[in-house]
Short mmCIF file of C-alpha atoms in Angstrom, two decimals:
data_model
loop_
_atom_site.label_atom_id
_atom_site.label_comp_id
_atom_site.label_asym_id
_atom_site.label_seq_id
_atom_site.Cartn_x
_atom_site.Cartn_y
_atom_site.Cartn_z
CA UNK A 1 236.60 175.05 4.47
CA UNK A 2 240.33 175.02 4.05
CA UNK A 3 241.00 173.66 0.44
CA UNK A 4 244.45 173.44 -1.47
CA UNK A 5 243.69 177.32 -2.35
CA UNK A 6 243.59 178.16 1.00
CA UNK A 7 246.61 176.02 2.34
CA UNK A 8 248.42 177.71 -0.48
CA UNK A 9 248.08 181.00 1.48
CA UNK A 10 250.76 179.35 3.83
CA UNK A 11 253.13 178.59 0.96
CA UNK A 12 252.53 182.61 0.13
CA UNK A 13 253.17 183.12 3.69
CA UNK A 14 256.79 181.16 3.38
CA UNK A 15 255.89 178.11 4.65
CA UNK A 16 258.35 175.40 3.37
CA UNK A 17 257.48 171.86 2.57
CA UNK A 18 259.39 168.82 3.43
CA UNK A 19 258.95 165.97 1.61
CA UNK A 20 260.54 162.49 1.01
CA UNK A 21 261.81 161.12 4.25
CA UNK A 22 260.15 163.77 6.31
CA UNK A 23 256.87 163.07 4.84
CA UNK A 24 253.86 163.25 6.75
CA UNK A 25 250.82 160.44 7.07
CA UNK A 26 248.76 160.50 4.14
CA UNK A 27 245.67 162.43 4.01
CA UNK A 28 242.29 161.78 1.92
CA UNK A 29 239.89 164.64 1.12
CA UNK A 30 235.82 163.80 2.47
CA UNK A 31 234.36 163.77 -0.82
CA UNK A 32 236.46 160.62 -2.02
CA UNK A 33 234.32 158.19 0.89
CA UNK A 34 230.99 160.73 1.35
CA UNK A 35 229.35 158.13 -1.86
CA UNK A 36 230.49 155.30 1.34
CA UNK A 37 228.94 157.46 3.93
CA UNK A 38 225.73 158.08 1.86
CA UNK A 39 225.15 154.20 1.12
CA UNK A 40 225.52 152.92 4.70
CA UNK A 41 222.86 155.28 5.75
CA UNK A 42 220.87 154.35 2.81
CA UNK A 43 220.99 151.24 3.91
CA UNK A 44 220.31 152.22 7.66
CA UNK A 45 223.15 150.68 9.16
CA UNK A 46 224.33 152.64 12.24
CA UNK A 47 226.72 155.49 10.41
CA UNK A 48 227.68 157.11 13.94
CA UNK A 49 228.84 153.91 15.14
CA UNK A 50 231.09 153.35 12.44
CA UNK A 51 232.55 156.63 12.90
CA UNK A 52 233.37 156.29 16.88
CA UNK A 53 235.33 153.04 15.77
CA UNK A 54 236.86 154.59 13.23
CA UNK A 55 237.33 158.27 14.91
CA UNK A 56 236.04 160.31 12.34
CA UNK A 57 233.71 161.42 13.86
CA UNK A 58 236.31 163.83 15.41
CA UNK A 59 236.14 165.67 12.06
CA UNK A 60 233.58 168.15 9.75
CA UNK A 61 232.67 165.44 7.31
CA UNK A 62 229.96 167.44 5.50
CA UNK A 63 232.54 169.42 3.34
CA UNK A 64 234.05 167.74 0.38
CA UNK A 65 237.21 169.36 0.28
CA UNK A 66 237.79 168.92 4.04
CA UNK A 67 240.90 166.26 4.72
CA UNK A 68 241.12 163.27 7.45
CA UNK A 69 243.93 161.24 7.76
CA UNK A 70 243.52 158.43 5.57
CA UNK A 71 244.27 155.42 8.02
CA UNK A 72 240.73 155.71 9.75
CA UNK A 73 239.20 155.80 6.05
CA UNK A 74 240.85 152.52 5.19
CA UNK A 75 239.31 151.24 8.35
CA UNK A 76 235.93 152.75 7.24
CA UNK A 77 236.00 150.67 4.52
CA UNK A 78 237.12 147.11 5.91
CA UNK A 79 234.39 147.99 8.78
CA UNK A 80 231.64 148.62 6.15
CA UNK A 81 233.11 145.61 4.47
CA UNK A 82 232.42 143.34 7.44
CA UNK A 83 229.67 144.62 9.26
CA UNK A 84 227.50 144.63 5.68
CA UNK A 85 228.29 141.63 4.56
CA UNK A 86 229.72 143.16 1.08
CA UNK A 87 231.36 140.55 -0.87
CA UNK A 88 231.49 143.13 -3.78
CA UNK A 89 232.42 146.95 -2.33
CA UNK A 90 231.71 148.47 -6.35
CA UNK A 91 228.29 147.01 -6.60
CA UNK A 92 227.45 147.60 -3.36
CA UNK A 93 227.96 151.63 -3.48
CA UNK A 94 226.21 151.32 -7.12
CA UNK A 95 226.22 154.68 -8.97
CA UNK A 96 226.87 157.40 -6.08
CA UNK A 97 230.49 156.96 -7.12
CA UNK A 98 231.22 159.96 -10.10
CA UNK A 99 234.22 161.97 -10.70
CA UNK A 100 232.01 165.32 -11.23
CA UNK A 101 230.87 164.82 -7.42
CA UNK A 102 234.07 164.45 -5.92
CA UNK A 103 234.34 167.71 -4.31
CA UNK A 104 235.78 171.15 -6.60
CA UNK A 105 238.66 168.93 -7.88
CA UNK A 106 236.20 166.41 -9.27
CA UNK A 107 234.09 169.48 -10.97
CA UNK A 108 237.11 171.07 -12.58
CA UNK A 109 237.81 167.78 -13.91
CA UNK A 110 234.67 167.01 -15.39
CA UNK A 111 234.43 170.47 -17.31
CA UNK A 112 238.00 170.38 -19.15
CA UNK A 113 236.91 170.63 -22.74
CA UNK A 114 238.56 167.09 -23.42
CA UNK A 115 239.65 164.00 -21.99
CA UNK A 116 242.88 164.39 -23.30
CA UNK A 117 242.85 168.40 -21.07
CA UNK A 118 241.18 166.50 -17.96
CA UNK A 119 244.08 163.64 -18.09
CA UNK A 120 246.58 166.56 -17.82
CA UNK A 121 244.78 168.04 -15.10
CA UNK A 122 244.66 165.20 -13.03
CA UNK A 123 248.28 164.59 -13.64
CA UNK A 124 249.26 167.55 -12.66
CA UNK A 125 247.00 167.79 -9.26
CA UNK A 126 246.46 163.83 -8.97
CA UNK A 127 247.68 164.78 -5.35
CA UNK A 128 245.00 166.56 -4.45
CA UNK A 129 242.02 164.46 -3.42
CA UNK A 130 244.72 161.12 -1.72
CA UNK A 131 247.66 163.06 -1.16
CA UNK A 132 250.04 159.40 -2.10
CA UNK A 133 248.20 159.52 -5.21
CA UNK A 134 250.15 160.16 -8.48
CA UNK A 135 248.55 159.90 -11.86
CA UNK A 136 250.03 159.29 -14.99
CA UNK A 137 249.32 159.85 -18.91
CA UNK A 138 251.37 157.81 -21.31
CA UNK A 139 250.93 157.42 -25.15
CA UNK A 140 251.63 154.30 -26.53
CA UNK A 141 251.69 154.31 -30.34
CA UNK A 142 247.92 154.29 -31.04
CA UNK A 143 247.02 153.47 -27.64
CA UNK A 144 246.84 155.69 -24.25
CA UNK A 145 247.01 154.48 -21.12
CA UNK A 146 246.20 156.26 -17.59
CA UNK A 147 247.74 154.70 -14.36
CA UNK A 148 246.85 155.52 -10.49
CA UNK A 149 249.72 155.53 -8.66
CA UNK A 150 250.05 155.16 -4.78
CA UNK A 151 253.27 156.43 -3.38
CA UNK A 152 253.90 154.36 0.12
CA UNK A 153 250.50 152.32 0.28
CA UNK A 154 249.26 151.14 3.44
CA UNK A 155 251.30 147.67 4.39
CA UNK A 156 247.70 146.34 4.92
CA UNK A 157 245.11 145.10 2.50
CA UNK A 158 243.89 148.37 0.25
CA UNK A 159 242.03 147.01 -2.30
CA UNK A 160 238.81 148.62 -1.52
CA UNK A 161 240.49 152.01 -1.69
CA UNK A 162 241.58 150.72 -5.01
CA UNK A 163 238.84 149.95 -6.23
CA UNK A 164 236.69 153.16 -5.30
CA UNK A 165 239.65 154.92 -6.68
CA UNK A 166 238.83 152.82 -9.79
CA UNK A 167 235.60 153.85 -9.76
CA UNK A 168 236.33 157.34 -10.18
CA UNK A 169 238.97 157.31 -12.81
CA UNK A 170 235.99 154.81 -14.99
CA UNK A 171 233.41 157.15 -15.00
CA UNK A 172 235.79 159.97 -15.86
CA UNK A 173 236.70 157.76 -18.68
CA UNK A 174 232.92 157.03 -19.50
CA UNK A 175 232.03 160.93 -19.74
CA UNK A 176 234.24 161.16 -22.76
CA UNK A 177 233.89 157.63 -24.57
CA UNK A 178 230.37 156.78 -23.28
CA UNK A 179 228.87 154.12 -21.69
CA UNK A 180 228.82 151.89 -24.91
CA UNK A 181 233.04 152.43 -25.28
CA UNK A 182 234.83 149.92 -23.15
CA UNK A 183 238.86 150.31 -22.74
CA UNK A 184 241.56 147.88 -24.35
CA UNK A 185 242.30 146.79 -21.07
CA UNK A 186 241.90 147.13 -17.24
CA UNK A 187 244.97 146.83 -14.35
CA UNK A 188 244.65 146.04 -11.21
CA UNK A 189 247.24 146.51 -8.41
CA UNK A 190 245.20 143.79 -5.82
CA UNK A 191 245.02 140.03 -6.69
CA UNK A 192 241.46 139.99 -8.06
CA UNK A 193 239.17 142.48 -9.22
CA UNK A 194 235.78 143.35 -8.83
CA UNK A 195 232.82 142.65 -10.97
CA UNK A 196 232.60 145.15 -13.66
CA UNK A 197 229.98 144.26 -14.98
CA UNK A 198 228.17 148.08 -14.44
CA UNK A 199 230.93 149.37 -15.79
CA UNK A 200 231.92 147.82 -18.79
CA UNK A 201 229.40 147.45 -22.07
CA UNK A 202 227.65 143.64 -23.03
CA UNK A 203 229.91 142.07 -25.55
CA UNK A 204 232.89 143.62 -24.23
CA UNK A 205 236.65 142.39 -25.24
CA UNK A 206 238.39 144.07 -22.78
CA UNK A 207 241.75 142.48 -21.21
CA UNK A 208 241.08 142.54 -17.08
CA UNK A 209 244.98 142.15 -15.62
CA UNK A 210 245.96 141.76 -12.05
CA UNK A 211 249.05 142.36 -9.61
CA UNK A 212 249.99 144.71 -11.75
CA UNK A 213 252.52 148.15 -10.76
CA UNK A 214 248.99 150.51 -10.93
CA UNK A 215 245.23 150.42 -11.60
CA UNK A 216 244.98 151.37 -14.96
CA UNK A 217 243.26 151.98 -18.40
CA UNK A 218 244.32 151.58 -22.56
CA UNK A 219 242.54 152.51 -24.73
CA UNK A 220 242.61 153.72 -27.94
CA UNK A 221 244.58 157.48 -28.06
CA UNK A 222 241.82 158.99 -30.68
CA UNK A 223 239.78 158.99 -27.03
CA UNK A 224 241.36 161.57 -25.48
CA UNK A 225 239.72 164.02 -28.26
CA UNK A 226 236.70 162.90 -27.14
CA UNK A 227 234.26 165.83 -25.38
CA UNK A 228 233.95 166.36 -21.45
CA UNK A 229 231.85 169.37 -20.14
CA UNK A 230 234.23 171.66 -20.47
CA UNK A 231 235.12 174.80 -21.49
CA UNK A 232 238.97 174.90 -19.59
CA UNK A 233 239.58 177.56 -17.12
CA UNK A 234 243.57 177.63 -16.27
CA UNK A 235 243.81 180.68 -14.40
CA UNK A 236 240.73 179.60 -11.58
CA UNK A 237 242.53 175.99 -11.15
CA UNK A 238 246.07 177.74 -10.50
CA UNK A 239 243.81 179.53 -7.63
CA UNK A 240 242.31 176.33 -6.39
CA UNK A 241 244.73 173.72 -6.31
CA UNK A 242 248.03 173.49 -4.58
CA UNK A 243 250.90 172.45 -6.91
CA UNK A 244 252.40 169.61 -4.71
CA UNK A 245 251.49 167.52 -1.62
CA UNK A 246 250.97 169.49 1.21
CA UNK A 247 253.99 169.63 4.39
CA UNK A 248 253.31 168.75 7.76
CA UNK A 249 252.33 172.73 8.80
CA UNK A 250 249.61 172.54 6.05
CA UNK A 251 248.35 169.20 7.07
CA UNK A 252 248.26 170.35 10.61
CA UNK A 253 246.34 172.84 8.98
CA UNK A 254 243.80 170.83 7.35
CA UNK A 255 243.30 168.88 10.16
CA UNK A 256 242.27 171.64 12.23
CA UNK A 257 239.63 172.94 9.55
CA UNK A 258 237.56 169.95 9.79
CA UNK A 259 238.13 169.35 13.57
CA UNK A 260 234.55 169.06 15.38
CA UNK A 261 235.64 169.36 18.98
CA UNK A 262 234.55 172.14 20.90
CA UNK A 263 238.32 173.31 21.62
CA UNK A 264 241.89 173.42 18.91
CA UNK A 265 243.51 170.24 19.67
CA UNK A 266 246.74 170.05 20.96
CA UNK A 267 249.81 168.97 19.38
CA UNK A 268 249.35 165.43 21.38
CA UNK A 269 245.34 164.85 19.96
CA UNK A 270 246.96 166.04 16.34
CA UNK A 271 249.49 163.52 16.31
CA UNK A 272 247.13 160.93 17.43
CA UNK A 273 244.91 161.37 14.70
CA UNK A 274 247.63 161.70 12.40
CA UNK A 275 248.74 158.63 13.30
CA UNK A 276 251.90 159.94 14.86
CA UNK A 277 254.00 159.92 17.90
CA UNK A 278 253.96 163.74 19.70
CA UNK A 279 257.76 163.54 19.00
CA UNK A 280 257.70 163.20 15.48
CA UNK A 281 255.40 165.45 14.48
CA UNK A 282 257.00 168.42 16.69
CA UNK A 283 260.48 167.29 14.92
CA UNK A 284 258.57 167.59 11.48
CA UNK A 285 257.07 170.91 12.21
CA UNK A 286 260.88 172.17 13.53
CA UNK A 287 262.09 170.76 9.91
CA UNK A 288 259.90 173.52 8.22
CA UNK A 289 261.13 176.21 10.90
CA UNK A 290 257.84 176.04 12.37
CA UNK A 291 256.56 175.73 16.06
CA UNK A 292 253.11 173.91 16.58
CA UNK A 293 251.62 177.00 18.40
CA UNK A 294 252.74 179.34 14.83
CA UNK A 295 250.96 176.20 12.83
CA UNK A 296 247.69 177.17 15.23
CA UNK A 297 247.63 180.73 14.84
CA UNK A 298 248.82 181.01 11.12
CA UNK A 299 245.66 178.78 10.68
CA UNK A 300 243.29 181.02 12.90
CA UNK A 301 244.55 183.92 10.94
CA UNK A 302 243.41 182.48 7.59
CA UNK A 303 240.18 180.95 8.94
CA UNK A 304 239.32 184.59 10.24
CA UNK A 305 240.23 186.51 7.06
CA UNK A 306 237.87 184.00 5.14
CA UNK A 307 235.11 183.75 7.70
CA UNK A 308 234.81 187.55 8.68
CA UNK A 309 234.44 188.28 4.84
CA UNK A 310 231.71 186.00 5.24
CA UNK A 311 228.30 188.91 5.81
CA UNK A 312 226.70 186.15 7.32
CA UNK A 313 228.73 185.40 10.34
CA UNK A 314 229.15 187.54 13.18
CA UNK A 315 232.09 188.26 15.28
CA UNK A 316 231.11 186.42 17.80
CA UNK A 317 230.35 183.37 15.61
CA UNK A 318 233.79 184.18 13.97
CA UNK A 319 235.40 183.78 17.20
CA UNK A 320 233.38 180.60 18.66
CA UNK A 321 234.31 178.66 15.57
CA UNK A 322 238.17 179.57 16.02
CA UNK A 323 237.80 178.29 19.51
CA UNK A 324 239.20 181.24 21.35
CA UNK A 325 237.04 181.70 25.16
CA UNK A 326 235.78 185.09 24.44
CA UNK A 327 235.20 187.84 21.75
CA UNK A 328 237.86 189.74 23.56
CA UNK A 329 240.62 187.43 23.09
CA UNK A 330 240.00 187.10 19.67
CA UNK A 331 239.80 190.98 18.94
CA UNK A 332 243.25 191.34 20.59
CA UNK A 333 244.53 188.00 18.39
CA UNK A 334 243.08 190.19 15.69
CA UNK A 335 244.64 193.35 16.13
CA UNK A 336 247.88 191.82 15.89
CA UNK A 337 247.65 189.94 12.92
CA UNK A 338 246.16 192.78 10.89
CA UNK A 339 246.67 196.22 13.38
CA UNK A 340 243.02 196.93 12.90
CA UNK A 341 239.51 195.42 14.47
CA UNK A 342 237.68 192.61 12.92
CA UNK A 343 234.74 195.05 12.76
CA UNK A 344 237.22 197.89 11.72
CA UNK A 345 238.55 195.14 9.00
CA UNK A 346 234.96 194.00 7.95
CA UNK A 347 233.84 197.79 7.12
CA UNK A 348 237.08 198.12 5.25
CA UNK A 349 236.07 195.07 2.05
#
């Protein structure tokens, strides 16, 4: 699994990130559509099917932290949408969607000692599970309000992402003020909302407003005292999460950890999934002083290092899983990285 901790080994290794115009497709961790994934086949609708059309079944979607690009997830959605007849997407996945089970990120969140910790955290690292995804704390007066922000939103209809994305940042709410404290008010980005009535408490006064800037929550501020599972832990989230979005060299990266062919795509099949021309992504990958072929073995050198300190993989297994044709040609791959054997190297920690 390459998480943000291990993409950060590139920044370490003086890879540069180039953002703003030169910003890559957005990407969208597993764990924020597995609660999608586990419904349909709850329901026994045909999962794999759904995949092909949407091509992700090209990718390792067992692993929460993994990333996809998040076009074919958008699709996902509107496909579950139409093919299930789901007039309301929240009821429909009912309670599989919780903060604490979205991947490591959603975990760390959960246990910050307070809401008021876990709304810093996910401001600081709201670009970690949607990588357009900016989150925002704001204190108004007596009142607090937390806004999801998307950064370049897809041109087409999104409100499903919205609201599963809502569904996320309610429950994190609910941990704190329990299920019996509704907020001041709800915002919606989309036109309409969806029925929340399983999230909000009978004899609720809460203000539901729509087309507005960011999906949101007020409520009152003496709610971010309130209790999560806590206890904080600074110095293991500086060594899981990467600060800032990730640049096209550690998206290529991702990509390639949850890729499920049987060979390391090329930079054409990359692009593709990416959602790119072959062009733009090799002029993206020069813009960080990067060719695609350093992207490829910069990412087999970390994926080695963490799977050969694995006891339970062998060299061979090692080497299959990095695609390279034989044992050999990964020893000598190895040898060059490190100047030692991957046995030699495996003795040595």
């Amino acid at each position: 699994m390459l998480s943000f901790r291990a993409i950060g080994r590139f920044i370490r290794a003086g890879t540069a990130c180039i953002v703003g115009a030169m910003a890559l497709p957005h990407l969208a961790q597993v764990g924020f559509f597995q609660p999608i994934l586990e419904t349909v086949r709850h329901s026994g609708a045909p999962v794999g099917t759904l995949l092909k059309k949407t091509g992700l079944h090209r990718f390792d979607l067992e692993v929460g932290d993994n990333y996809v690009p998040q076009q074919p997830v958008l699709s996902l959605l509107d496909l579950v949408r139409k093919q299930e007849g789901v007039d309301d997407f929240v009821a429909y996945l009912g309670n599989r969607v919780h903060v604490a089970q979205l991947a490591n990120w959603g975990s760390t969140l959960s246990h910050r000692s307070s809401l008021l910790s876990a709304c810093r955290f996910a401001a600081r690292y709201g670009h970690v599970v949607l990588t357009n995804e900016r989150i925002k704390l704001e204190i108004l007066g007596r009142k607090a309000k937390v806004s999801l922000i998307f950064l370049d939103p897809p041109t087409t209809d999104w409100s499903l992402f919205e609201y599963v994305n809502f569904a996320y940042m309610y429950s994190t709410f609910s941990m704190a003020a329990g299920a019996d404290t509704a907020p001041d008010e709800v915002h919606f980005h989309s036109s309409r909302a969806p029925n929340l009535d399983r999230f909000l408490p009978p004899g609720n006064n809460t203000r539901v407003l729509l087309g507005q800037a960011a999906t949101a929550l007020v409520f009152p501020v003496e709610i971010l005292a309130e209790a999560m599972l806590g206890p904080d832990s600074e110095s293991a989230i500086e060594r899981m999460f990467l600060e800032r979005p990730p640049g096209a060299a550690e998206s290529i990266a991702a990509i390639l950890d949850s890729w499920e062919g049987e060979h390391t795509p090329n930079l054409a099949v990359v692009a593709e999934a990416l959602g790119l021309s072959r062009r733009t992504l090799q002029r993206r990958i020069t813009a960080e002083a990067k060719t695609f072929s350093e992207v490829v073995d910069q990412w087999r050198f970390t994926k080695s290092i963490e799977m050969i300190s694995d006891p339970a993989m062998t060299i061979r297994e090692v080497s299959e899983r990095l695609h390279y044709a034989n044992t050999a040609n990964f020893d000598r791959a190895f040898r060059r990285w490190t100047g030692v054997s991957p046995s030699a190297y495996r003795s040595s920690i």
